[in-house]
Short mmCIF file of N, CA and C in Angstrom, two decimals:
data_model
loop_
_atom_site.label_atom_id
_atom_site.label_comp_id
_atom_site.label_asym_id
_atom_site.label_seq_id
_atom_site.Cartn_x
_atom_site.Cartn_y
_atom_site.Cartn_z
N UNK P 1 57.57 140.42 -76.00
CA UNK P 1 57.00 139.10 -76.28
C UNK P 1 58.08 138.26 -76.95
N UNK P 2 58.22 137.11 -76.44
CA UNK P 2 59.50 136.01 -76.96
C UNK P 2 59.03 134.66 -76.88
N UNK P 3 59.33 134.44 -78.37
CA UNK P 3 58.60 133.13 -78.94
C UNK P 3 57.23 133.40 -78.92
N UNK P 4 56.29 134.26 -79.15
CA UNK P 4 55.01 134.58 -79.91
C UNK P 4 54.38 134.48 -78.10
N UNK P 5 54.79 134.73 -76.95
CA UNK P 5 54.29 134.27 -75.86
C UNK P 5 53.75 135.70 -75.35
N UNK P 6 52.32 135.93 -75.24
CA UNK P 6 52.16 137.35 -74.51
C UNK P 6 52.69 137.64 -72.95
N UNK P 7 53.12 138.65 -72.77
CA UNK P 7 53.97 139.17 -71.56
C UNK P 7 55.59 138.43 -71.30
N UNK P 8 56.19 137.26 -71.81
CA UNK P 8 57.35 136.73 -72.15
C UNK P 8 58.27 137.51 -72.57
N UNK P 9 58.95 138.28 -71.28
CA UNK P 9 60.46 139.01 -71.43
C UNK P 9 61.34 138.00 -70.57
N UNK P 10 61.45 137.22 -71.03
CA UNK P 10 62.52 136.57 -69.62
C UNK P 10 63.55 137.05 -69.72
N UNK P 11 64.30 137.32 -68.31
CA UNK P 11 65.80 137.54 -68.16
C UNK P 11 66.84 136.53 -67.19
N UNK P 12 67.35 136.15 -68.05
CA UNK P 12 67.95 134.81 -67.79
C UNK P 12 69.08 135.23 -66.98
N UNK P 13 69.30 134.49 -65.87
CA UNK P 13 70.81 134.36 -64.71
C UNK P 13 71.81 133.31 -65.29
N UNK P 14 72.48 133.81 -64.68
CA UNK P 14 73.46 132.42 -65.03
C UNK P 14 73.77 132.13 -63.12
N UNK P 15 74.10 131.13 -62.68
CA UNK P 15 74.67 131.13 -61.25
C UNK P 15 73.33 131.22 -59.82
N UNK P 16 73.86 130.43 -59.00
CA UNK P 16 72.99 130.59 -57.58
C UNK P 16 73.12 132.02 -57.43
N UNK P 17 74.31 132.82 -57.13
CA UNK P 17 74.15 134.22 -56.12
C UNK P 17 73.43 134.34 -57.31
N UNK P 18 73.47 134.51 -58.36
CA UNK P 18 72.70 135.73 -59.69
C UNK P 18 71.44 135.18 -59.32
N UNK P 19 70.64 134.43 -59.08
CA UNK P 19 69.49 134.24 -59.48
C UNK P 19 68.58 134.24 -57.79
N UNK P 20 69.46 133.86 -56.33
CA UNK P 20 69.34 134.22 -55.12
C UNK P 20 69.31 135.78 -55.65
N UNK P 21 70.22 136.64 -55.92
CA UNK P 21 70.11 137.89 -55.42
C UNK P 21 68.80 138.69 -56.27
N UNK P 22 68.01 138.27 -57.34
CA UNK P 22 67.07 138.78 -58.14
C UNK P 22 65.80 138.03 -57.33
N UNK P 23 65.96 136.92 -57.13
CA UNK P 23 64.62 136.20 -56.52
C UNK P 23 64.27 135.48 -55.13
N UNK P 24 65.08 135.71 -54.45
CA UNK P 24 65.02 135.15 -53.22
C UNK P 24 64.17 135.50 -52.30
N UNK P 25 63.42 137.34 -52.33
CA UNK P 25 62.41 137.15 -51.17
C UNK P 25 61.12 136.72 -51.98
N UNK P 26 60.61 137.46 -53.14
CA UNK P 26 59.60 136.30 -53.91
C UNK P 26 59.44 135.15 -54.07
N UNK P 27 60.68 134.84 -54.47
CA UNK P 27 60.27 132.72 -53.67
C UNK P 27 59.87 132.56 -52.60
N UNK P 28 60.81 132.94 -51.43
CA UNK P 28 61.05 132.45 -50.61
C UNK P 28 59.31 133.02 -49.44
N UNK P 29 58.17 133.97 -50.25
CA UNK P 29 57.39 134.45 -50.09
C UNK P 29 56.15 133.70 -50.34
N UNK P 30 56.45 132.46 -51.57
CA UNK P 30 55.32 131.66 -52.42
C UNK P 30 55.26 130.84 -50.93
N UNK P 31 56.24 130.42 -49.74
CA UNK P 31 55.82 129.34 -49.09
C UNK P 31 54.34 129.89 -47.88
N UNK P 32 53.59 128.63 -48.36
CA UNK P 32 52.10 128.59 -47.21
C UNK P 32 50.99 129.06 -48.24
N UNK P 33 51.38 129.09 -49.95
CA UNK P 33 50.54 129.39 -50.61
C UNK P 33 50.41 127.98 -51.23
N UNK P 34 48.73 128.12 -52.08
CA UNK P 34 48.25 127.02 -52.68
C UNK P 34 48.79 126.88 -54.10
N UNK P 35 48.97 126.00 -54.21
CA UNK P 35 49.54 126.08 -55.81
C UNK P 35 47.61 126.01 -56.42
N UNK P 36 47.61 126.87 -57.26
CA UNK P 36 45.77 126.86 -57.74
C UNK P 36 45.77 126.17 -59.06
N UNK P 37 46.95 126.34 -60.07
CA UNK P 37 47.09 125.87 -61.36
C UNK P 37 48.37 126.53 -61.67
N UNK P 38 48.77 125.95 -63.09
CA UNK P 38 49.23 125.57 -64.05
C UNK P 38 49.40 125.74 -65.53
N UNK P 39 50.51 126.01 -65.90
CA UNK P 39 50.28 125.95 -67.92
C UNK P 39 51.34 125.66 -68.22
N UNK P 40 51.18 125.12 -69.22
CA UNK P 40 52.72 124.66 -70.00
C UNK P 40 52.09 124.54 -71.80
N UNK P 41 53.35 125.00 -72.78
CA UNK P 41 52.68 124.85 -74.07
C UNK P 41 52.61 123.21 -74.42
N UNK P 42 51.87 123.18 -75.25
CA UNK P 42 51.91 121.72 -75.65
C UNK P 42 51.41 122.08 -77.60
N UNK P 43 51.62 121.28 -78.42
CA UNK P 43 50.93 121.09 -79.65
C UNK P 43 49.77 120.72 -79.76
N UNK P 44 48.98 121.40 -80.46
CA UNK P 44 47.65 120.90 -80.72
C UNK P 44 47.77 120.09 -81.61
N UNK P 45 48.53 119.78 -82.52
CA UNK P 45 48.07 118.46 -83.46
C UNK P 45 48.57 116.60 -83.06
N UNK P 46 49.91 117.18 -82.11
CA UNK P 46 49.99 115.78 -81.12
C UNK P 46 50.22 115.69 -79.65
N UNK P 47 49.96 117.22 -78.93
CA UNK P 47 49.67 116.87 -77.66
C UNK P 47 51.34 117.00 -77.27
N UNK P 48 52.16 117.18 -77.70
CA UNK P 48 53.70 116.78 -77.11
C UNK P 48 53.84 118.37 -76.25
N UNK P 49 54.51 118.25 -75.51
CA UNK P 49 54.82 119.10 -74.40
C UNK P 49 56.33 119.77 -74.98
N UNK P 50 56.22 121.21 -75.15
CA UNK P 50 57.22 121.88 -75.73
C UNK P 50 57.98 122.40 -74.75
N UNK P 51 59.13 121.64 -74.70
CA UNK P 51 59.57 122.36 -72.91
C UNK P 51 60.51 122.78 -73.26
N UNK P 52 60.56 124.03 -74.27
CA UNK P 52 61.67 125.15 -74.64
C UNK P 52 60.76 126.41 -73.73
N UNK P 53 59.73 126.53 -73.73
CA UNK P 53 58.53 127.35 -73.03
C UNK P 53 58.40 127.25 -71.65
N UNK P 54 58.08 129.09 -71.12
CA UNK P 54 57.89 128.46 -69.50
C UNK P 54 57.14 127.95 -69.29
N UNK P 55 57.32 127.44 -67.59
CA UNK P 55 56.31 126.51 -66.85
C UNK P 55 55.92 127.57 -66.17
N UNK P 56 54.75 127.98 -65.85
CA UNK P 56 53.62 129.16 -65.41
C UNK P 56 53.08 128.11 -64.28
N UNK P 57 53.58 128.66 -63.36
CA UNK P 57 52.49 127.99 -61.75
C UNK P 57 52.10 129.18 -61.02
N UNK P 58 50.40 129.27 -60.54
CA UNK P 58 50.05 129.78 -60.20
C UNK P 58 49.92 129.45 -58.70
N UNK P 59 50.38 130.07 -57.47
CA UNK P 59 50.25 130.21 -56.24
C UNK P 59 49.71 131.48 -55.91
N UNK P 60 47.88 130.84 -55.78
CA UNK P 60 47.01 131.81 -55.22
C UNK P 60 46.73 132.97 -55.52
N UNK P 61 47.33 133.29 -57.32
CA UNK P 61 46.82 134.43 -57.67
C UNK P 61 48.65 135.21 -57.65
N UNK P 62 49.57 134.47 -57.45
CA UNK P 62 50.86 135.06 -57.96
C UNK P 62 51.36 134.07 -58.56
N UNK P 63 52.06 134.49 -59.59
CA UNK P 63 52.14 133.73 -60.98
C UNK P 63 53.93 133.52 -61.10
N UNK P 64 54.73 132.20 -61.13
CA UNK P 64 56.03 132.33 -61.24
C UNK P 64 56.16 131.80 -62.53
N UNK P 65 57.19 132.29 -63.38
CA UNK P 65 57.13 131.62 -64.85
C UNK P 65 58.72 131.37 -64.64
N UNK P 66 58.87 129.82 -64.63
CA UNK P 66 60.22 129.36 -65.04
C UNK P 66 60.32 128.91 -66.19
N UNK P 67 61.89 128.98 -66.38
CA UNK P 67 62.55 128.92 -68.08
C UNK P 67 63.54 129.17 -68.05
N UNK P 68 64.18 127.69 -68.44
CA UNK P 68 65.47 127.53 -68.37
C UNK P 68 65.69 127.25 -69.97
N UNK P 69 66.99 127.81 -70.63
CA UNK P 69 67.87 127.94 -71.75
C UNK P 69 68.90 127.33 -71.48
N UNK P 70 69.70 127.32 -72.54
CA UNK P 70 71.10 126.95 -72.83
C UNK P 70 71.47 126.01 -71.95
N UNK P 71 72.98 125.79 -71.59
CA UNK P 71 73.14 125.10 -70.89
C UNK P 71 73.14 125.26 -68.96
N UNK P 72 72.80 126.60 -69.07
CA UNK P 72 73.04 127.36 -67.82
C UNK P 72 72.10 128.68 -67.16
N UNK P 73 71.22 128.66 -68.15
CA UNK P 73 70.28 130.08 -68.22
C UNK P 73 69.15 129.67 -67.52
N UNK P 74 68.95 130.53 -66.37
CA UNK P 74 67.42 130.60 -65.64
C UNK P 74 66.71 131.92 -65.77
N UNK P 75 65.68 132.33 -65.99
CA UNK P 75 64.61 133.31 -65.95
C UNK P 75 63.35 132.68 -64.76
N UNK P 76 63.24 133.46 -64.05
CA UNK P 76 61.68 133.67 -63.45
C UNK P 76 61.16 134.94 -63.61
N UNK P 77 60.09 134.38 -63.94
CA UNK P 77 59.20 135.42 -64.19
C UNK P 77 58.21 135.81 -63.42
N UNK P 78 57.36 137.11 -62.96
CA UNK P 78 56.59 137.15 -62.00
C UNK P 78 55.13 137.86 -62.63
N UNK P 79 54.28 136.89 -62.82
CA UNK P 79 53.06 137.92 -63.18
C UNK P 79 52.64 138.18 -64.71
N UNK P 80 53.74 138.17 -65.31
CA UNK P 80 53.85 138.59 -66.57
C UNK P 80 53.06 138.03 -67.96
N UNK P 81 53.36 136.57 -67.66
CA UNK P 81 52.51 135.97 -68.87
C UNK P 81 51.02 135.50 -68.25
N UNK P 82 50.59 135.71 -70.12
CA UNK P 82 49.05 136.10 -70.24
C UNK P 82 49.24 134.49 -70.46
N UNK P 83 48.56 133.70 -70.27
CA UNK P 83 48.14 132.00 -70.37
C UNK P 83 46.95 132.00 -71.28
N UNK P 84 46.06 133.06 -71.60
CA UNK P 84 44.64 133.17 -72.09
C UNK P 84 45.02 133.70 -73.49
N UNK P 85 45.94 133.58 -73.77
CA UNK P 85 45.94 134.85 -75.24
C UNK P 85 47.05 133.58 -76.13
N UNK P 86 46.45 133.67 -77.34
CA UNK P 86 46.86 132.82 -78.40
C UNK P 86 48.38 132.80 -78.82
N UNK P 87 49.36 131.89 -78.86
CA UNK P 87 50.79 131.69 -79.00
C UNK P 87 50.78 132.30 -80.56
N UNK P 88 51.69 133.36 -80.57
CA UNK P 88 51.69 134.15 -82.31
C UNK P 88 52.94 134.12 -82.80
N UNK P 89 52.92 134.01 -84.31
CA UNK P 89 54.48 134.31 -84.78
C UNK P 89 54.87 132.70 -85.37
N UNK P 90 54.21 131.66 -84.74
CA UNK P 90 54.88 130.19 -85.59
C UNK P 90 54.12 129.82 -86.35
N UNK P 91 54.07 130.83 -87.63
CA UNK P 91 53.11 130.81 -88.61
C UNK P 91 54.04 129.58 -89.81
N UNK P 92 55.61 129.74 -89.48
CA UNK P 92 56.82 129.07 -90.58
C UNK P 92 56.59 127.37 -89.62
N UNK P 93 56.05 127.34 -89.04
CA UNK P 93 56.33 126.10 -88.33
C UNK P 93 55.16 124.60 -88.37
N UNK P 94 55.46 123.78 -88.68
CA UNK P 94 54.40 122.84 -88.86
C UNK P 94 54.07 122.73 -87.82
N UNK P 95 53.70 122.58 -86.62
CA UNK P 95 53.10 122.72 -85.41
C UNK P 95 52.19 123.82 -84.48
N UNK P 96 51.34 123.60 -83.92
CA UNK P 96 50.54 125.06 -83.25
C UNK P 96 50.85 124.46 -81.85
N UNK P 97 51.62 126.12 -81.46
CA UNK P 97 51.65 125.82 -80.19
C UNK P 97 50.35 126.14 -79.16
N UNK P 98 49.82 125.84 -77.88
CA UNK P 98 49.09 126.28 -77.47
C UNK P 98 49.42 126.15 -75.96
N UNK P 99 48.57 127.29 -74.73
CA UNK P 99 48.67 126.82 -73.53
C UNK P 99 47.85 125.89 -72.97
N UNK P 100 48.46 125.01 -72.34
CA UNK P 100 47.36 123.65 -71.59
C UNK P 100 47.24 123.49 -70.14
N UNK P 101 46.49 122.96 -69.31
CA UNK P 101 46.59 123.20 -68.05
C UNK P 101 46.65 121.50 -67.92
N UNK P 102 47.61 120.48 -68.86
CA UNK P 102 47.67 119.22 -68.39
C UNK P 102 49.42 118.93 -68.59
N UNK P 103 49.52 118.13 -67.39
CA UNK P 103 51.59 117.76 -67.35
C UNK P 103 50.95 117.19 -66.46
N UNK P 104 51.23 115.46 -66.87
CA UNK P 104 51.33 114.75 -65.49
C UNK P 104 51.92 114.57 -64.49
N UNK P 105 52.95 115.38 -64.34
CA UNK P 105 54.06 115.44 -62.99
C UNK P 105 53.72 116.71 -62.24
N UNK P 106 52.84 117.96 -62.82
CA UNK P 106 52.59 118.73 -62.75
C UNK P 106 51.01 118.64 -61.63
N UNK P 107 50.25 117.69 -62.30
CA UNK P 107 48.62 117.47 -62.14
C UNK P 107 48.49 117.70 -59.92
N UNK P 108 49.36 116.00 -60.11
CA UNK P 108 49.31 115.64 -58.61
C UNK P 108 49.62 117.06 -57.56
N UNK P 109 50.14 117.84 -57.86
CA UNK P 109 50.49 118.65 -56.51
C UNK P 109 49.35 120.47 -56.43
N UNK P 110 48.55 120.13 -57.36
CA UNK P 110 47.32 121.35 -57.84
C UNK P 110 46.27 121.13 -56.41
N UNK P 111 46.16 122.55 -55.71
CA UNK P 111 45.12 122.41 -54.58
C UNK P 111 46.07 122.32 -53.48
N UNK P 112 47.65 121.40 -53.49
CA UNK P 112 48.82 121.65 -52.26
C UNK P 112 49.21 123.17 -51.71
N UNK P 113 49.10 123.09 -50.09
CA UNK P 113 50.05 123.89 -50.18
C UNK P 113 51.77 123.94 -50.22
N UNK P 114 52.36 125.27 -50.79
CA UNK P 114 53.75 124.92 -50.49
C UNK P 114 54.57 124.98 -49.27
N UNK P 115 55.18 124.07 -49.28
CA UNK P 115 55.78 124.21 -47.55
C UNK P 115 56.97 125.27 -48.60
N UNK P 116 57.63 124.87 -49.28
CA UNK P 116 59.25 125.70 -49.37
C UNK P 116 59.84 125.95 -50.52
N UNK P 117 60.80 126.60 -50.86
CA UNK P 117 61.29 126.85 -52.22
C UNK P 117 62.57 127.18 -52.21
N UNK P 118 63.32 126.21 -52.77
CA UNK P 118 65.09 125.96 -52.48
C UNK P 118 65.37 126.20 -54.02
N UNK P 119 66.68 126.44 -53.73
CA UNK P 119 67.53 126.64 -55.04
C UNK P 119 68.21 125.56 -54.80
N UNK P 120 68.51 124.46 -56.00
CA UNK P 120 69.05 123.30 -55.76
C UNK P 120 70.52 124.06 -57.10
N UNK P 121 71.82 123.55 -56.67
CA UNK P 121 73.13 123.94 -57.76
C UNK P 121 73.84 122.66 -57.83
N UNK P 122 73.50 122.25 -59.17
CA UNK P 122 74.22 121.16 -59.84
C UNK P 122 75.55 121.03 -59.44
N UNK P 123 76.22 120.23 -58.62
CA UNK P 123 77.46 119.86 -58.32
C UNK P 123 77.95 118.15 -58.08
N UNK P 124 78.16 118.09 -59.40
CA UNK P 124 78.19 116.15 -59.08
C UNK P 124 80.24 116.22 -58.82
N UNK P 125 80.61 115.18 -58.34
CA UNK P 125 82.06 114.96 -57.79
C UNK P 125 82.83 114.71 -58.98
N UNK P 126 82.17 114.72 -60.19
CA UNK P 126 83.37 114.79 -61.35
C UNK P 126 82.41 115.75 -62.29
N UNK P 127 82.52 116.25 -62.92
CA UNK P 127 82.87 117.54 -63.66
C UNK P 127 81.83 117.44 -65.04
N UNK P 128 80.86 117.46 -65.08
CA UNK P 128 80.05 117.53 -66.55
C UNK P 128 79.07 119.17 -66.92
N UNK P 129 78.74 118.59 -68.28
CA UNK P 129 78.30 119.88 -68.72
C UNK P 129 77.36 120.67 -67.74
N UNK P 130 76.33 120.12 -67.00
CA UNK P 130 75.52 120.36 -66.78
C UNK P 130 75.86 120.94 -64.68
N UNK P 131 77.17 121.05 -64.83
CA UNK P 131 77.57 121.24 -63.01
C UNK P 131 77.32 122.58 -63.35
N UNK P 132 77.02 123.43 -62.17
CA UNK P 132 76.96 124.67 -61.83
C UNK P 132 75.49 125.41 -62.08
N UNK P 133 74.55 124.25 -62.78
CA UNK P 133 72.85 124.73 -63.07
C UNK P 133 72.45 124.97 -61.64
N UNK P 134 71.52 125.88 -62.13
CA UNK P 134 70.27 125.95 -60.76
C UNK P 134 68.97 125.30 -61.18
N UNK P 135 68.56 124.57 -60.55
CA UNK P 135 67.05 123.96 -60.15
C UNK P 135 66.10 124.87 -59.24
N UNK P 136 64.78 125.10 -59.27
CA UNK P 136 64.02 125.81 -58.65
C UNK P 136 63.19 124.31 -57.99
N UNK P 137 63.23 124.19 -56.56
CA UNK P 137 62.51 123.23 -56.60
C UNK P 137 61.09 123.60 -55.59
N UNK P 138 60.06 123.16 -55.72
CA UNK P 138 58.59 123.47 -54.82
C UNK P 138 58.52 122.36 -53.84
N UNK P 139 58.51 121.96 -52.73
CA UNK P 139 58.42 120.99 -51.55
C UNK P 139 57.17 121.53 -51.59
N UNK P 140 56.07 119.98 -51.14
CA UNK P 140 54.78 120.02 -50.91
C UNK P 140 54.90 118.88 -49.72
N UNK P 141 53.64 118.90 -49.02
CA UNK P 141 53.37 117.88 -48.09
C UNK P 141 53.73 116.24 -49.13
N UNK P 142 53.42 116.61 -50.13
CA UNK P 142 52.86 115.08 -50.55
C UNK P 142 54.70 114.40 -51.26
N UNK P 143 55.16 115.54 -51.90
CA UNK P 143 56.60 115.68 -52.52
C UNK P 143 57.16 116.92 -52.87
N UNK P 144 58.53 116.56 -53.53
CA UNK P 144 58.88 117.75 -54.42
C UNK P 144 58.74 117.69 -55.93
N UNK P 145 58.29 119.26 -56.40
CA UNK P 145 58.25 118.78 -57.79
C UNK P 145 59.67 119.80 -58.12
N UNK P 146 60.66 119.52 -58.92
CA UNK P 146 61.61 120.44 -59.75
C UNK P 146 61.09 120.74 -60.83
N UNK P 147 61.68 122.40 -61.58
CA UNK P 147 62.21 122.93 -62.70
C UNK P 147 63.64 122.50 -62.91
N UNK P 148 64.15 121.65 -63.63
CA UNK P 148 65.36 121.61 -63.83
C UNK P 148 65.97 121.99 -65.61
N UNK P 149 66.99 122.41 -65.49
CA UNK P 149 67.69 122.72 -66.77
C UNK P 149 68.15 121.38 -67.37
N UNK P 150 67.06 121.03 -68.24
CA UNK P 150 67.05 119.66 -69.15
C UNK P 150 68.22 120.08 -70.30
N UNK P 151 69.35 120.90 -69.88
CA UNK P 151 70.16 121.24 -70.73
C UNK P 151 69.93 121.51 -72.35
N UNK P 152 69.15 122.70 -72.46
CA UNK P 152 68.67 123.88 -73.26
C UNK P 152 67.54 124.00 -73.10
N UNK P 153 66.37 122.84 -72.28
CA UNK P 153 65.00 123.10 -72.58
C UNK P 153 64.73 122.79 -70.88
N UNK P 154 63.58 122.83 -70.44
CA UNK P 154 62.96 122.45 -69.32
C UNK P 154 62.59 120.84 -68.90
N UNK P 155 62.68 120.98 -67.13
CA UNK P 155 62.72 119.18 -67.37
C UNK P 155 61.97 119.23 -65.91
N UNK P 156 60.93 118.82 -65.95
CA UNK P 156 59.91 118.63 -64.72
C UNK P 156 60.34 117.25 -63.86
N UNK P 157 61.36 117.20 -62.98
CA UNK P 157 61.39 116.31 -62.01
C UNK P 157 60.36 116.17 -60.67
N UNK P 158 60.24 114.96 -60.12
CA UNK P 158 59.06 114.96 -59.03
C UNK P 158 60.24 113.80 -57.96
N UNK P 159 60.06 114.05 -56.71
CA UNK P 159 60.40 112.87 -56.02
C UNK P 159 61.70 113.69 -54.82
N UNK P 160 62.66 112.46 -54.72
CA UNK P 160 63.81 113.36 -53.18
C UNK P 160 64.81 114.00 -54.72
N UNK P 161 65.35 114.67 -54.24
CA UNK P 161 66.57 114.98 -55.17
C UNK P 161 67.44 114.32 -55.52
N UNK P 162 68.04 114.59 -56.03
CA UNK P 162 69.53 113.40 -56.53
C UNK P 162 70.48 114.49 -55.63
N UNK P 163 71.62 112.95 -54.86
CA UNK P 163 72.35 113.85 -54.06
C UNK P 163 73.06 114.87 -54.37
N UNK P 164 73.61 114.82 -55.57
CA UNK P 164 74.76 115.50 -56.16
C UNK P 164 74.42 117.58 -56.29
N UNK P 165 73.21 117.56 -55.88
CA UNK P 165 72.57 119.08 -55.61
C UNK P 165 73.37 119.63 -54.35
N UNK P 166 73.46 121.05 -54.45
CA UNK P 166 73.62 121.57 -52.96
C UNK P 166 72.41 122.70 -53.10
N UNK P 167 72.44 122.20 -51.92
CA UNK P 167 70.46 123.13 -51.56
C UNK P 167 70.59 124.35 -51.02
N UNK P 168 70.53 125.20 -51.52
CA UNK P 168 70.48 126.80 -51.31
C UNK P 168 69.27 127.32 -50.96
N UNK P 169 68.80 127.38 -49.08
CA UNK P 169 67.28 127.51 -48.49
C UNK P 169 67.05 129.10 -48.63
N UNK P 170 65.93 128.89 -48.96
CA UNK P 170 66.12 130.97 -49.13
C UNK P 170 65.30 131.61 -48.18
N UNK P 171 64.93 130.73 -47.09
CA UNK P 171 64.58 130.91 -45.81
C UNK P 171 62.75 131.98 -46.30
N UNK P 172 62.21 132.23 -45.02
CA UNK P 172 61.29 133.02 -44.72
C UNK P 172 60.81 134.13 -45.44
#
């Protein structure tokens, strides 16, 4: 358990092959499933969305938990976290964390199915901190939503990609 989260062992990749060679037929397995729901922590005393914590999407009863760290760290997780069981341990912290089933970038694509699941790798034509990340992204009929590495915490993008990605299809 990490950060008071029940079932939360993440093991973080660094790199496309590292994180293709651990997850590529399980992704690439979520496509033609429904996305059913959702969790993400948020605070109970103002509602703010703690996106150091994974994003838990449920497709049809298989569960992917992304979580991105540092400047370069991806974990998926499969199955593992409990969403129903109380966030423990931030007893030193003025805030309660809790799980929520509301993210408005999140809401719109609940009940879709997924057409696909690409590995997107940060490569812009000049050179910043953030080149060489992986993005997990979900294509739906309606859009795409991303996991992106908000460089140390999580960053829910929706819409086409920004060009500067190279799209790594992890096929069938």
């Amino acid at each position: 358990m990490r950060m008071g989260i029940s079932g939360f062992e993440p093991s973080f990749l660094v790199g496309v092959e590292a994180v293709q060679q651990a997850h590529r037929p399980r992704l690439a397995a979520l496509a033609g499933r429904r996305l059913t729901g959702f969790a993400v922590v948020r605070f109970v005393e103002d509602g703010d969305w703690y996106a150091d914590c994974p994003v838990v999407l449920d497709f049809d009863g298989v569960q992917a938990e992304v979580c991105h760290t540092k400047l370069d760290e991806l974990s998926i997780g499969w199955n593992t976290i409990d969403t129903t069981a109380a966030i423990t341990g931030w007893e030193w912290f003025e805030l309660t964390p809790h799980w929520t089933h509301q993210h408005e970038r999140l809401e719109p694509f609940v009940g879709q199915e997924l057409r696909e699941v690409t590995l997107l790798e940060w490569r812009p034509p000049h050179h910043d901190l953030a080149a060489g990340t992986v993005t997990v992204e979900f294509a739906f009929a309606s859009g795409s939503l991303r996991i992106v590495n908000g460089l140390d915490e999580n960053r829910i993008d929706i819409g086409p990609a920004d060009p500067d990605y190279i799209r790594h299809e992890l096929g069938p």
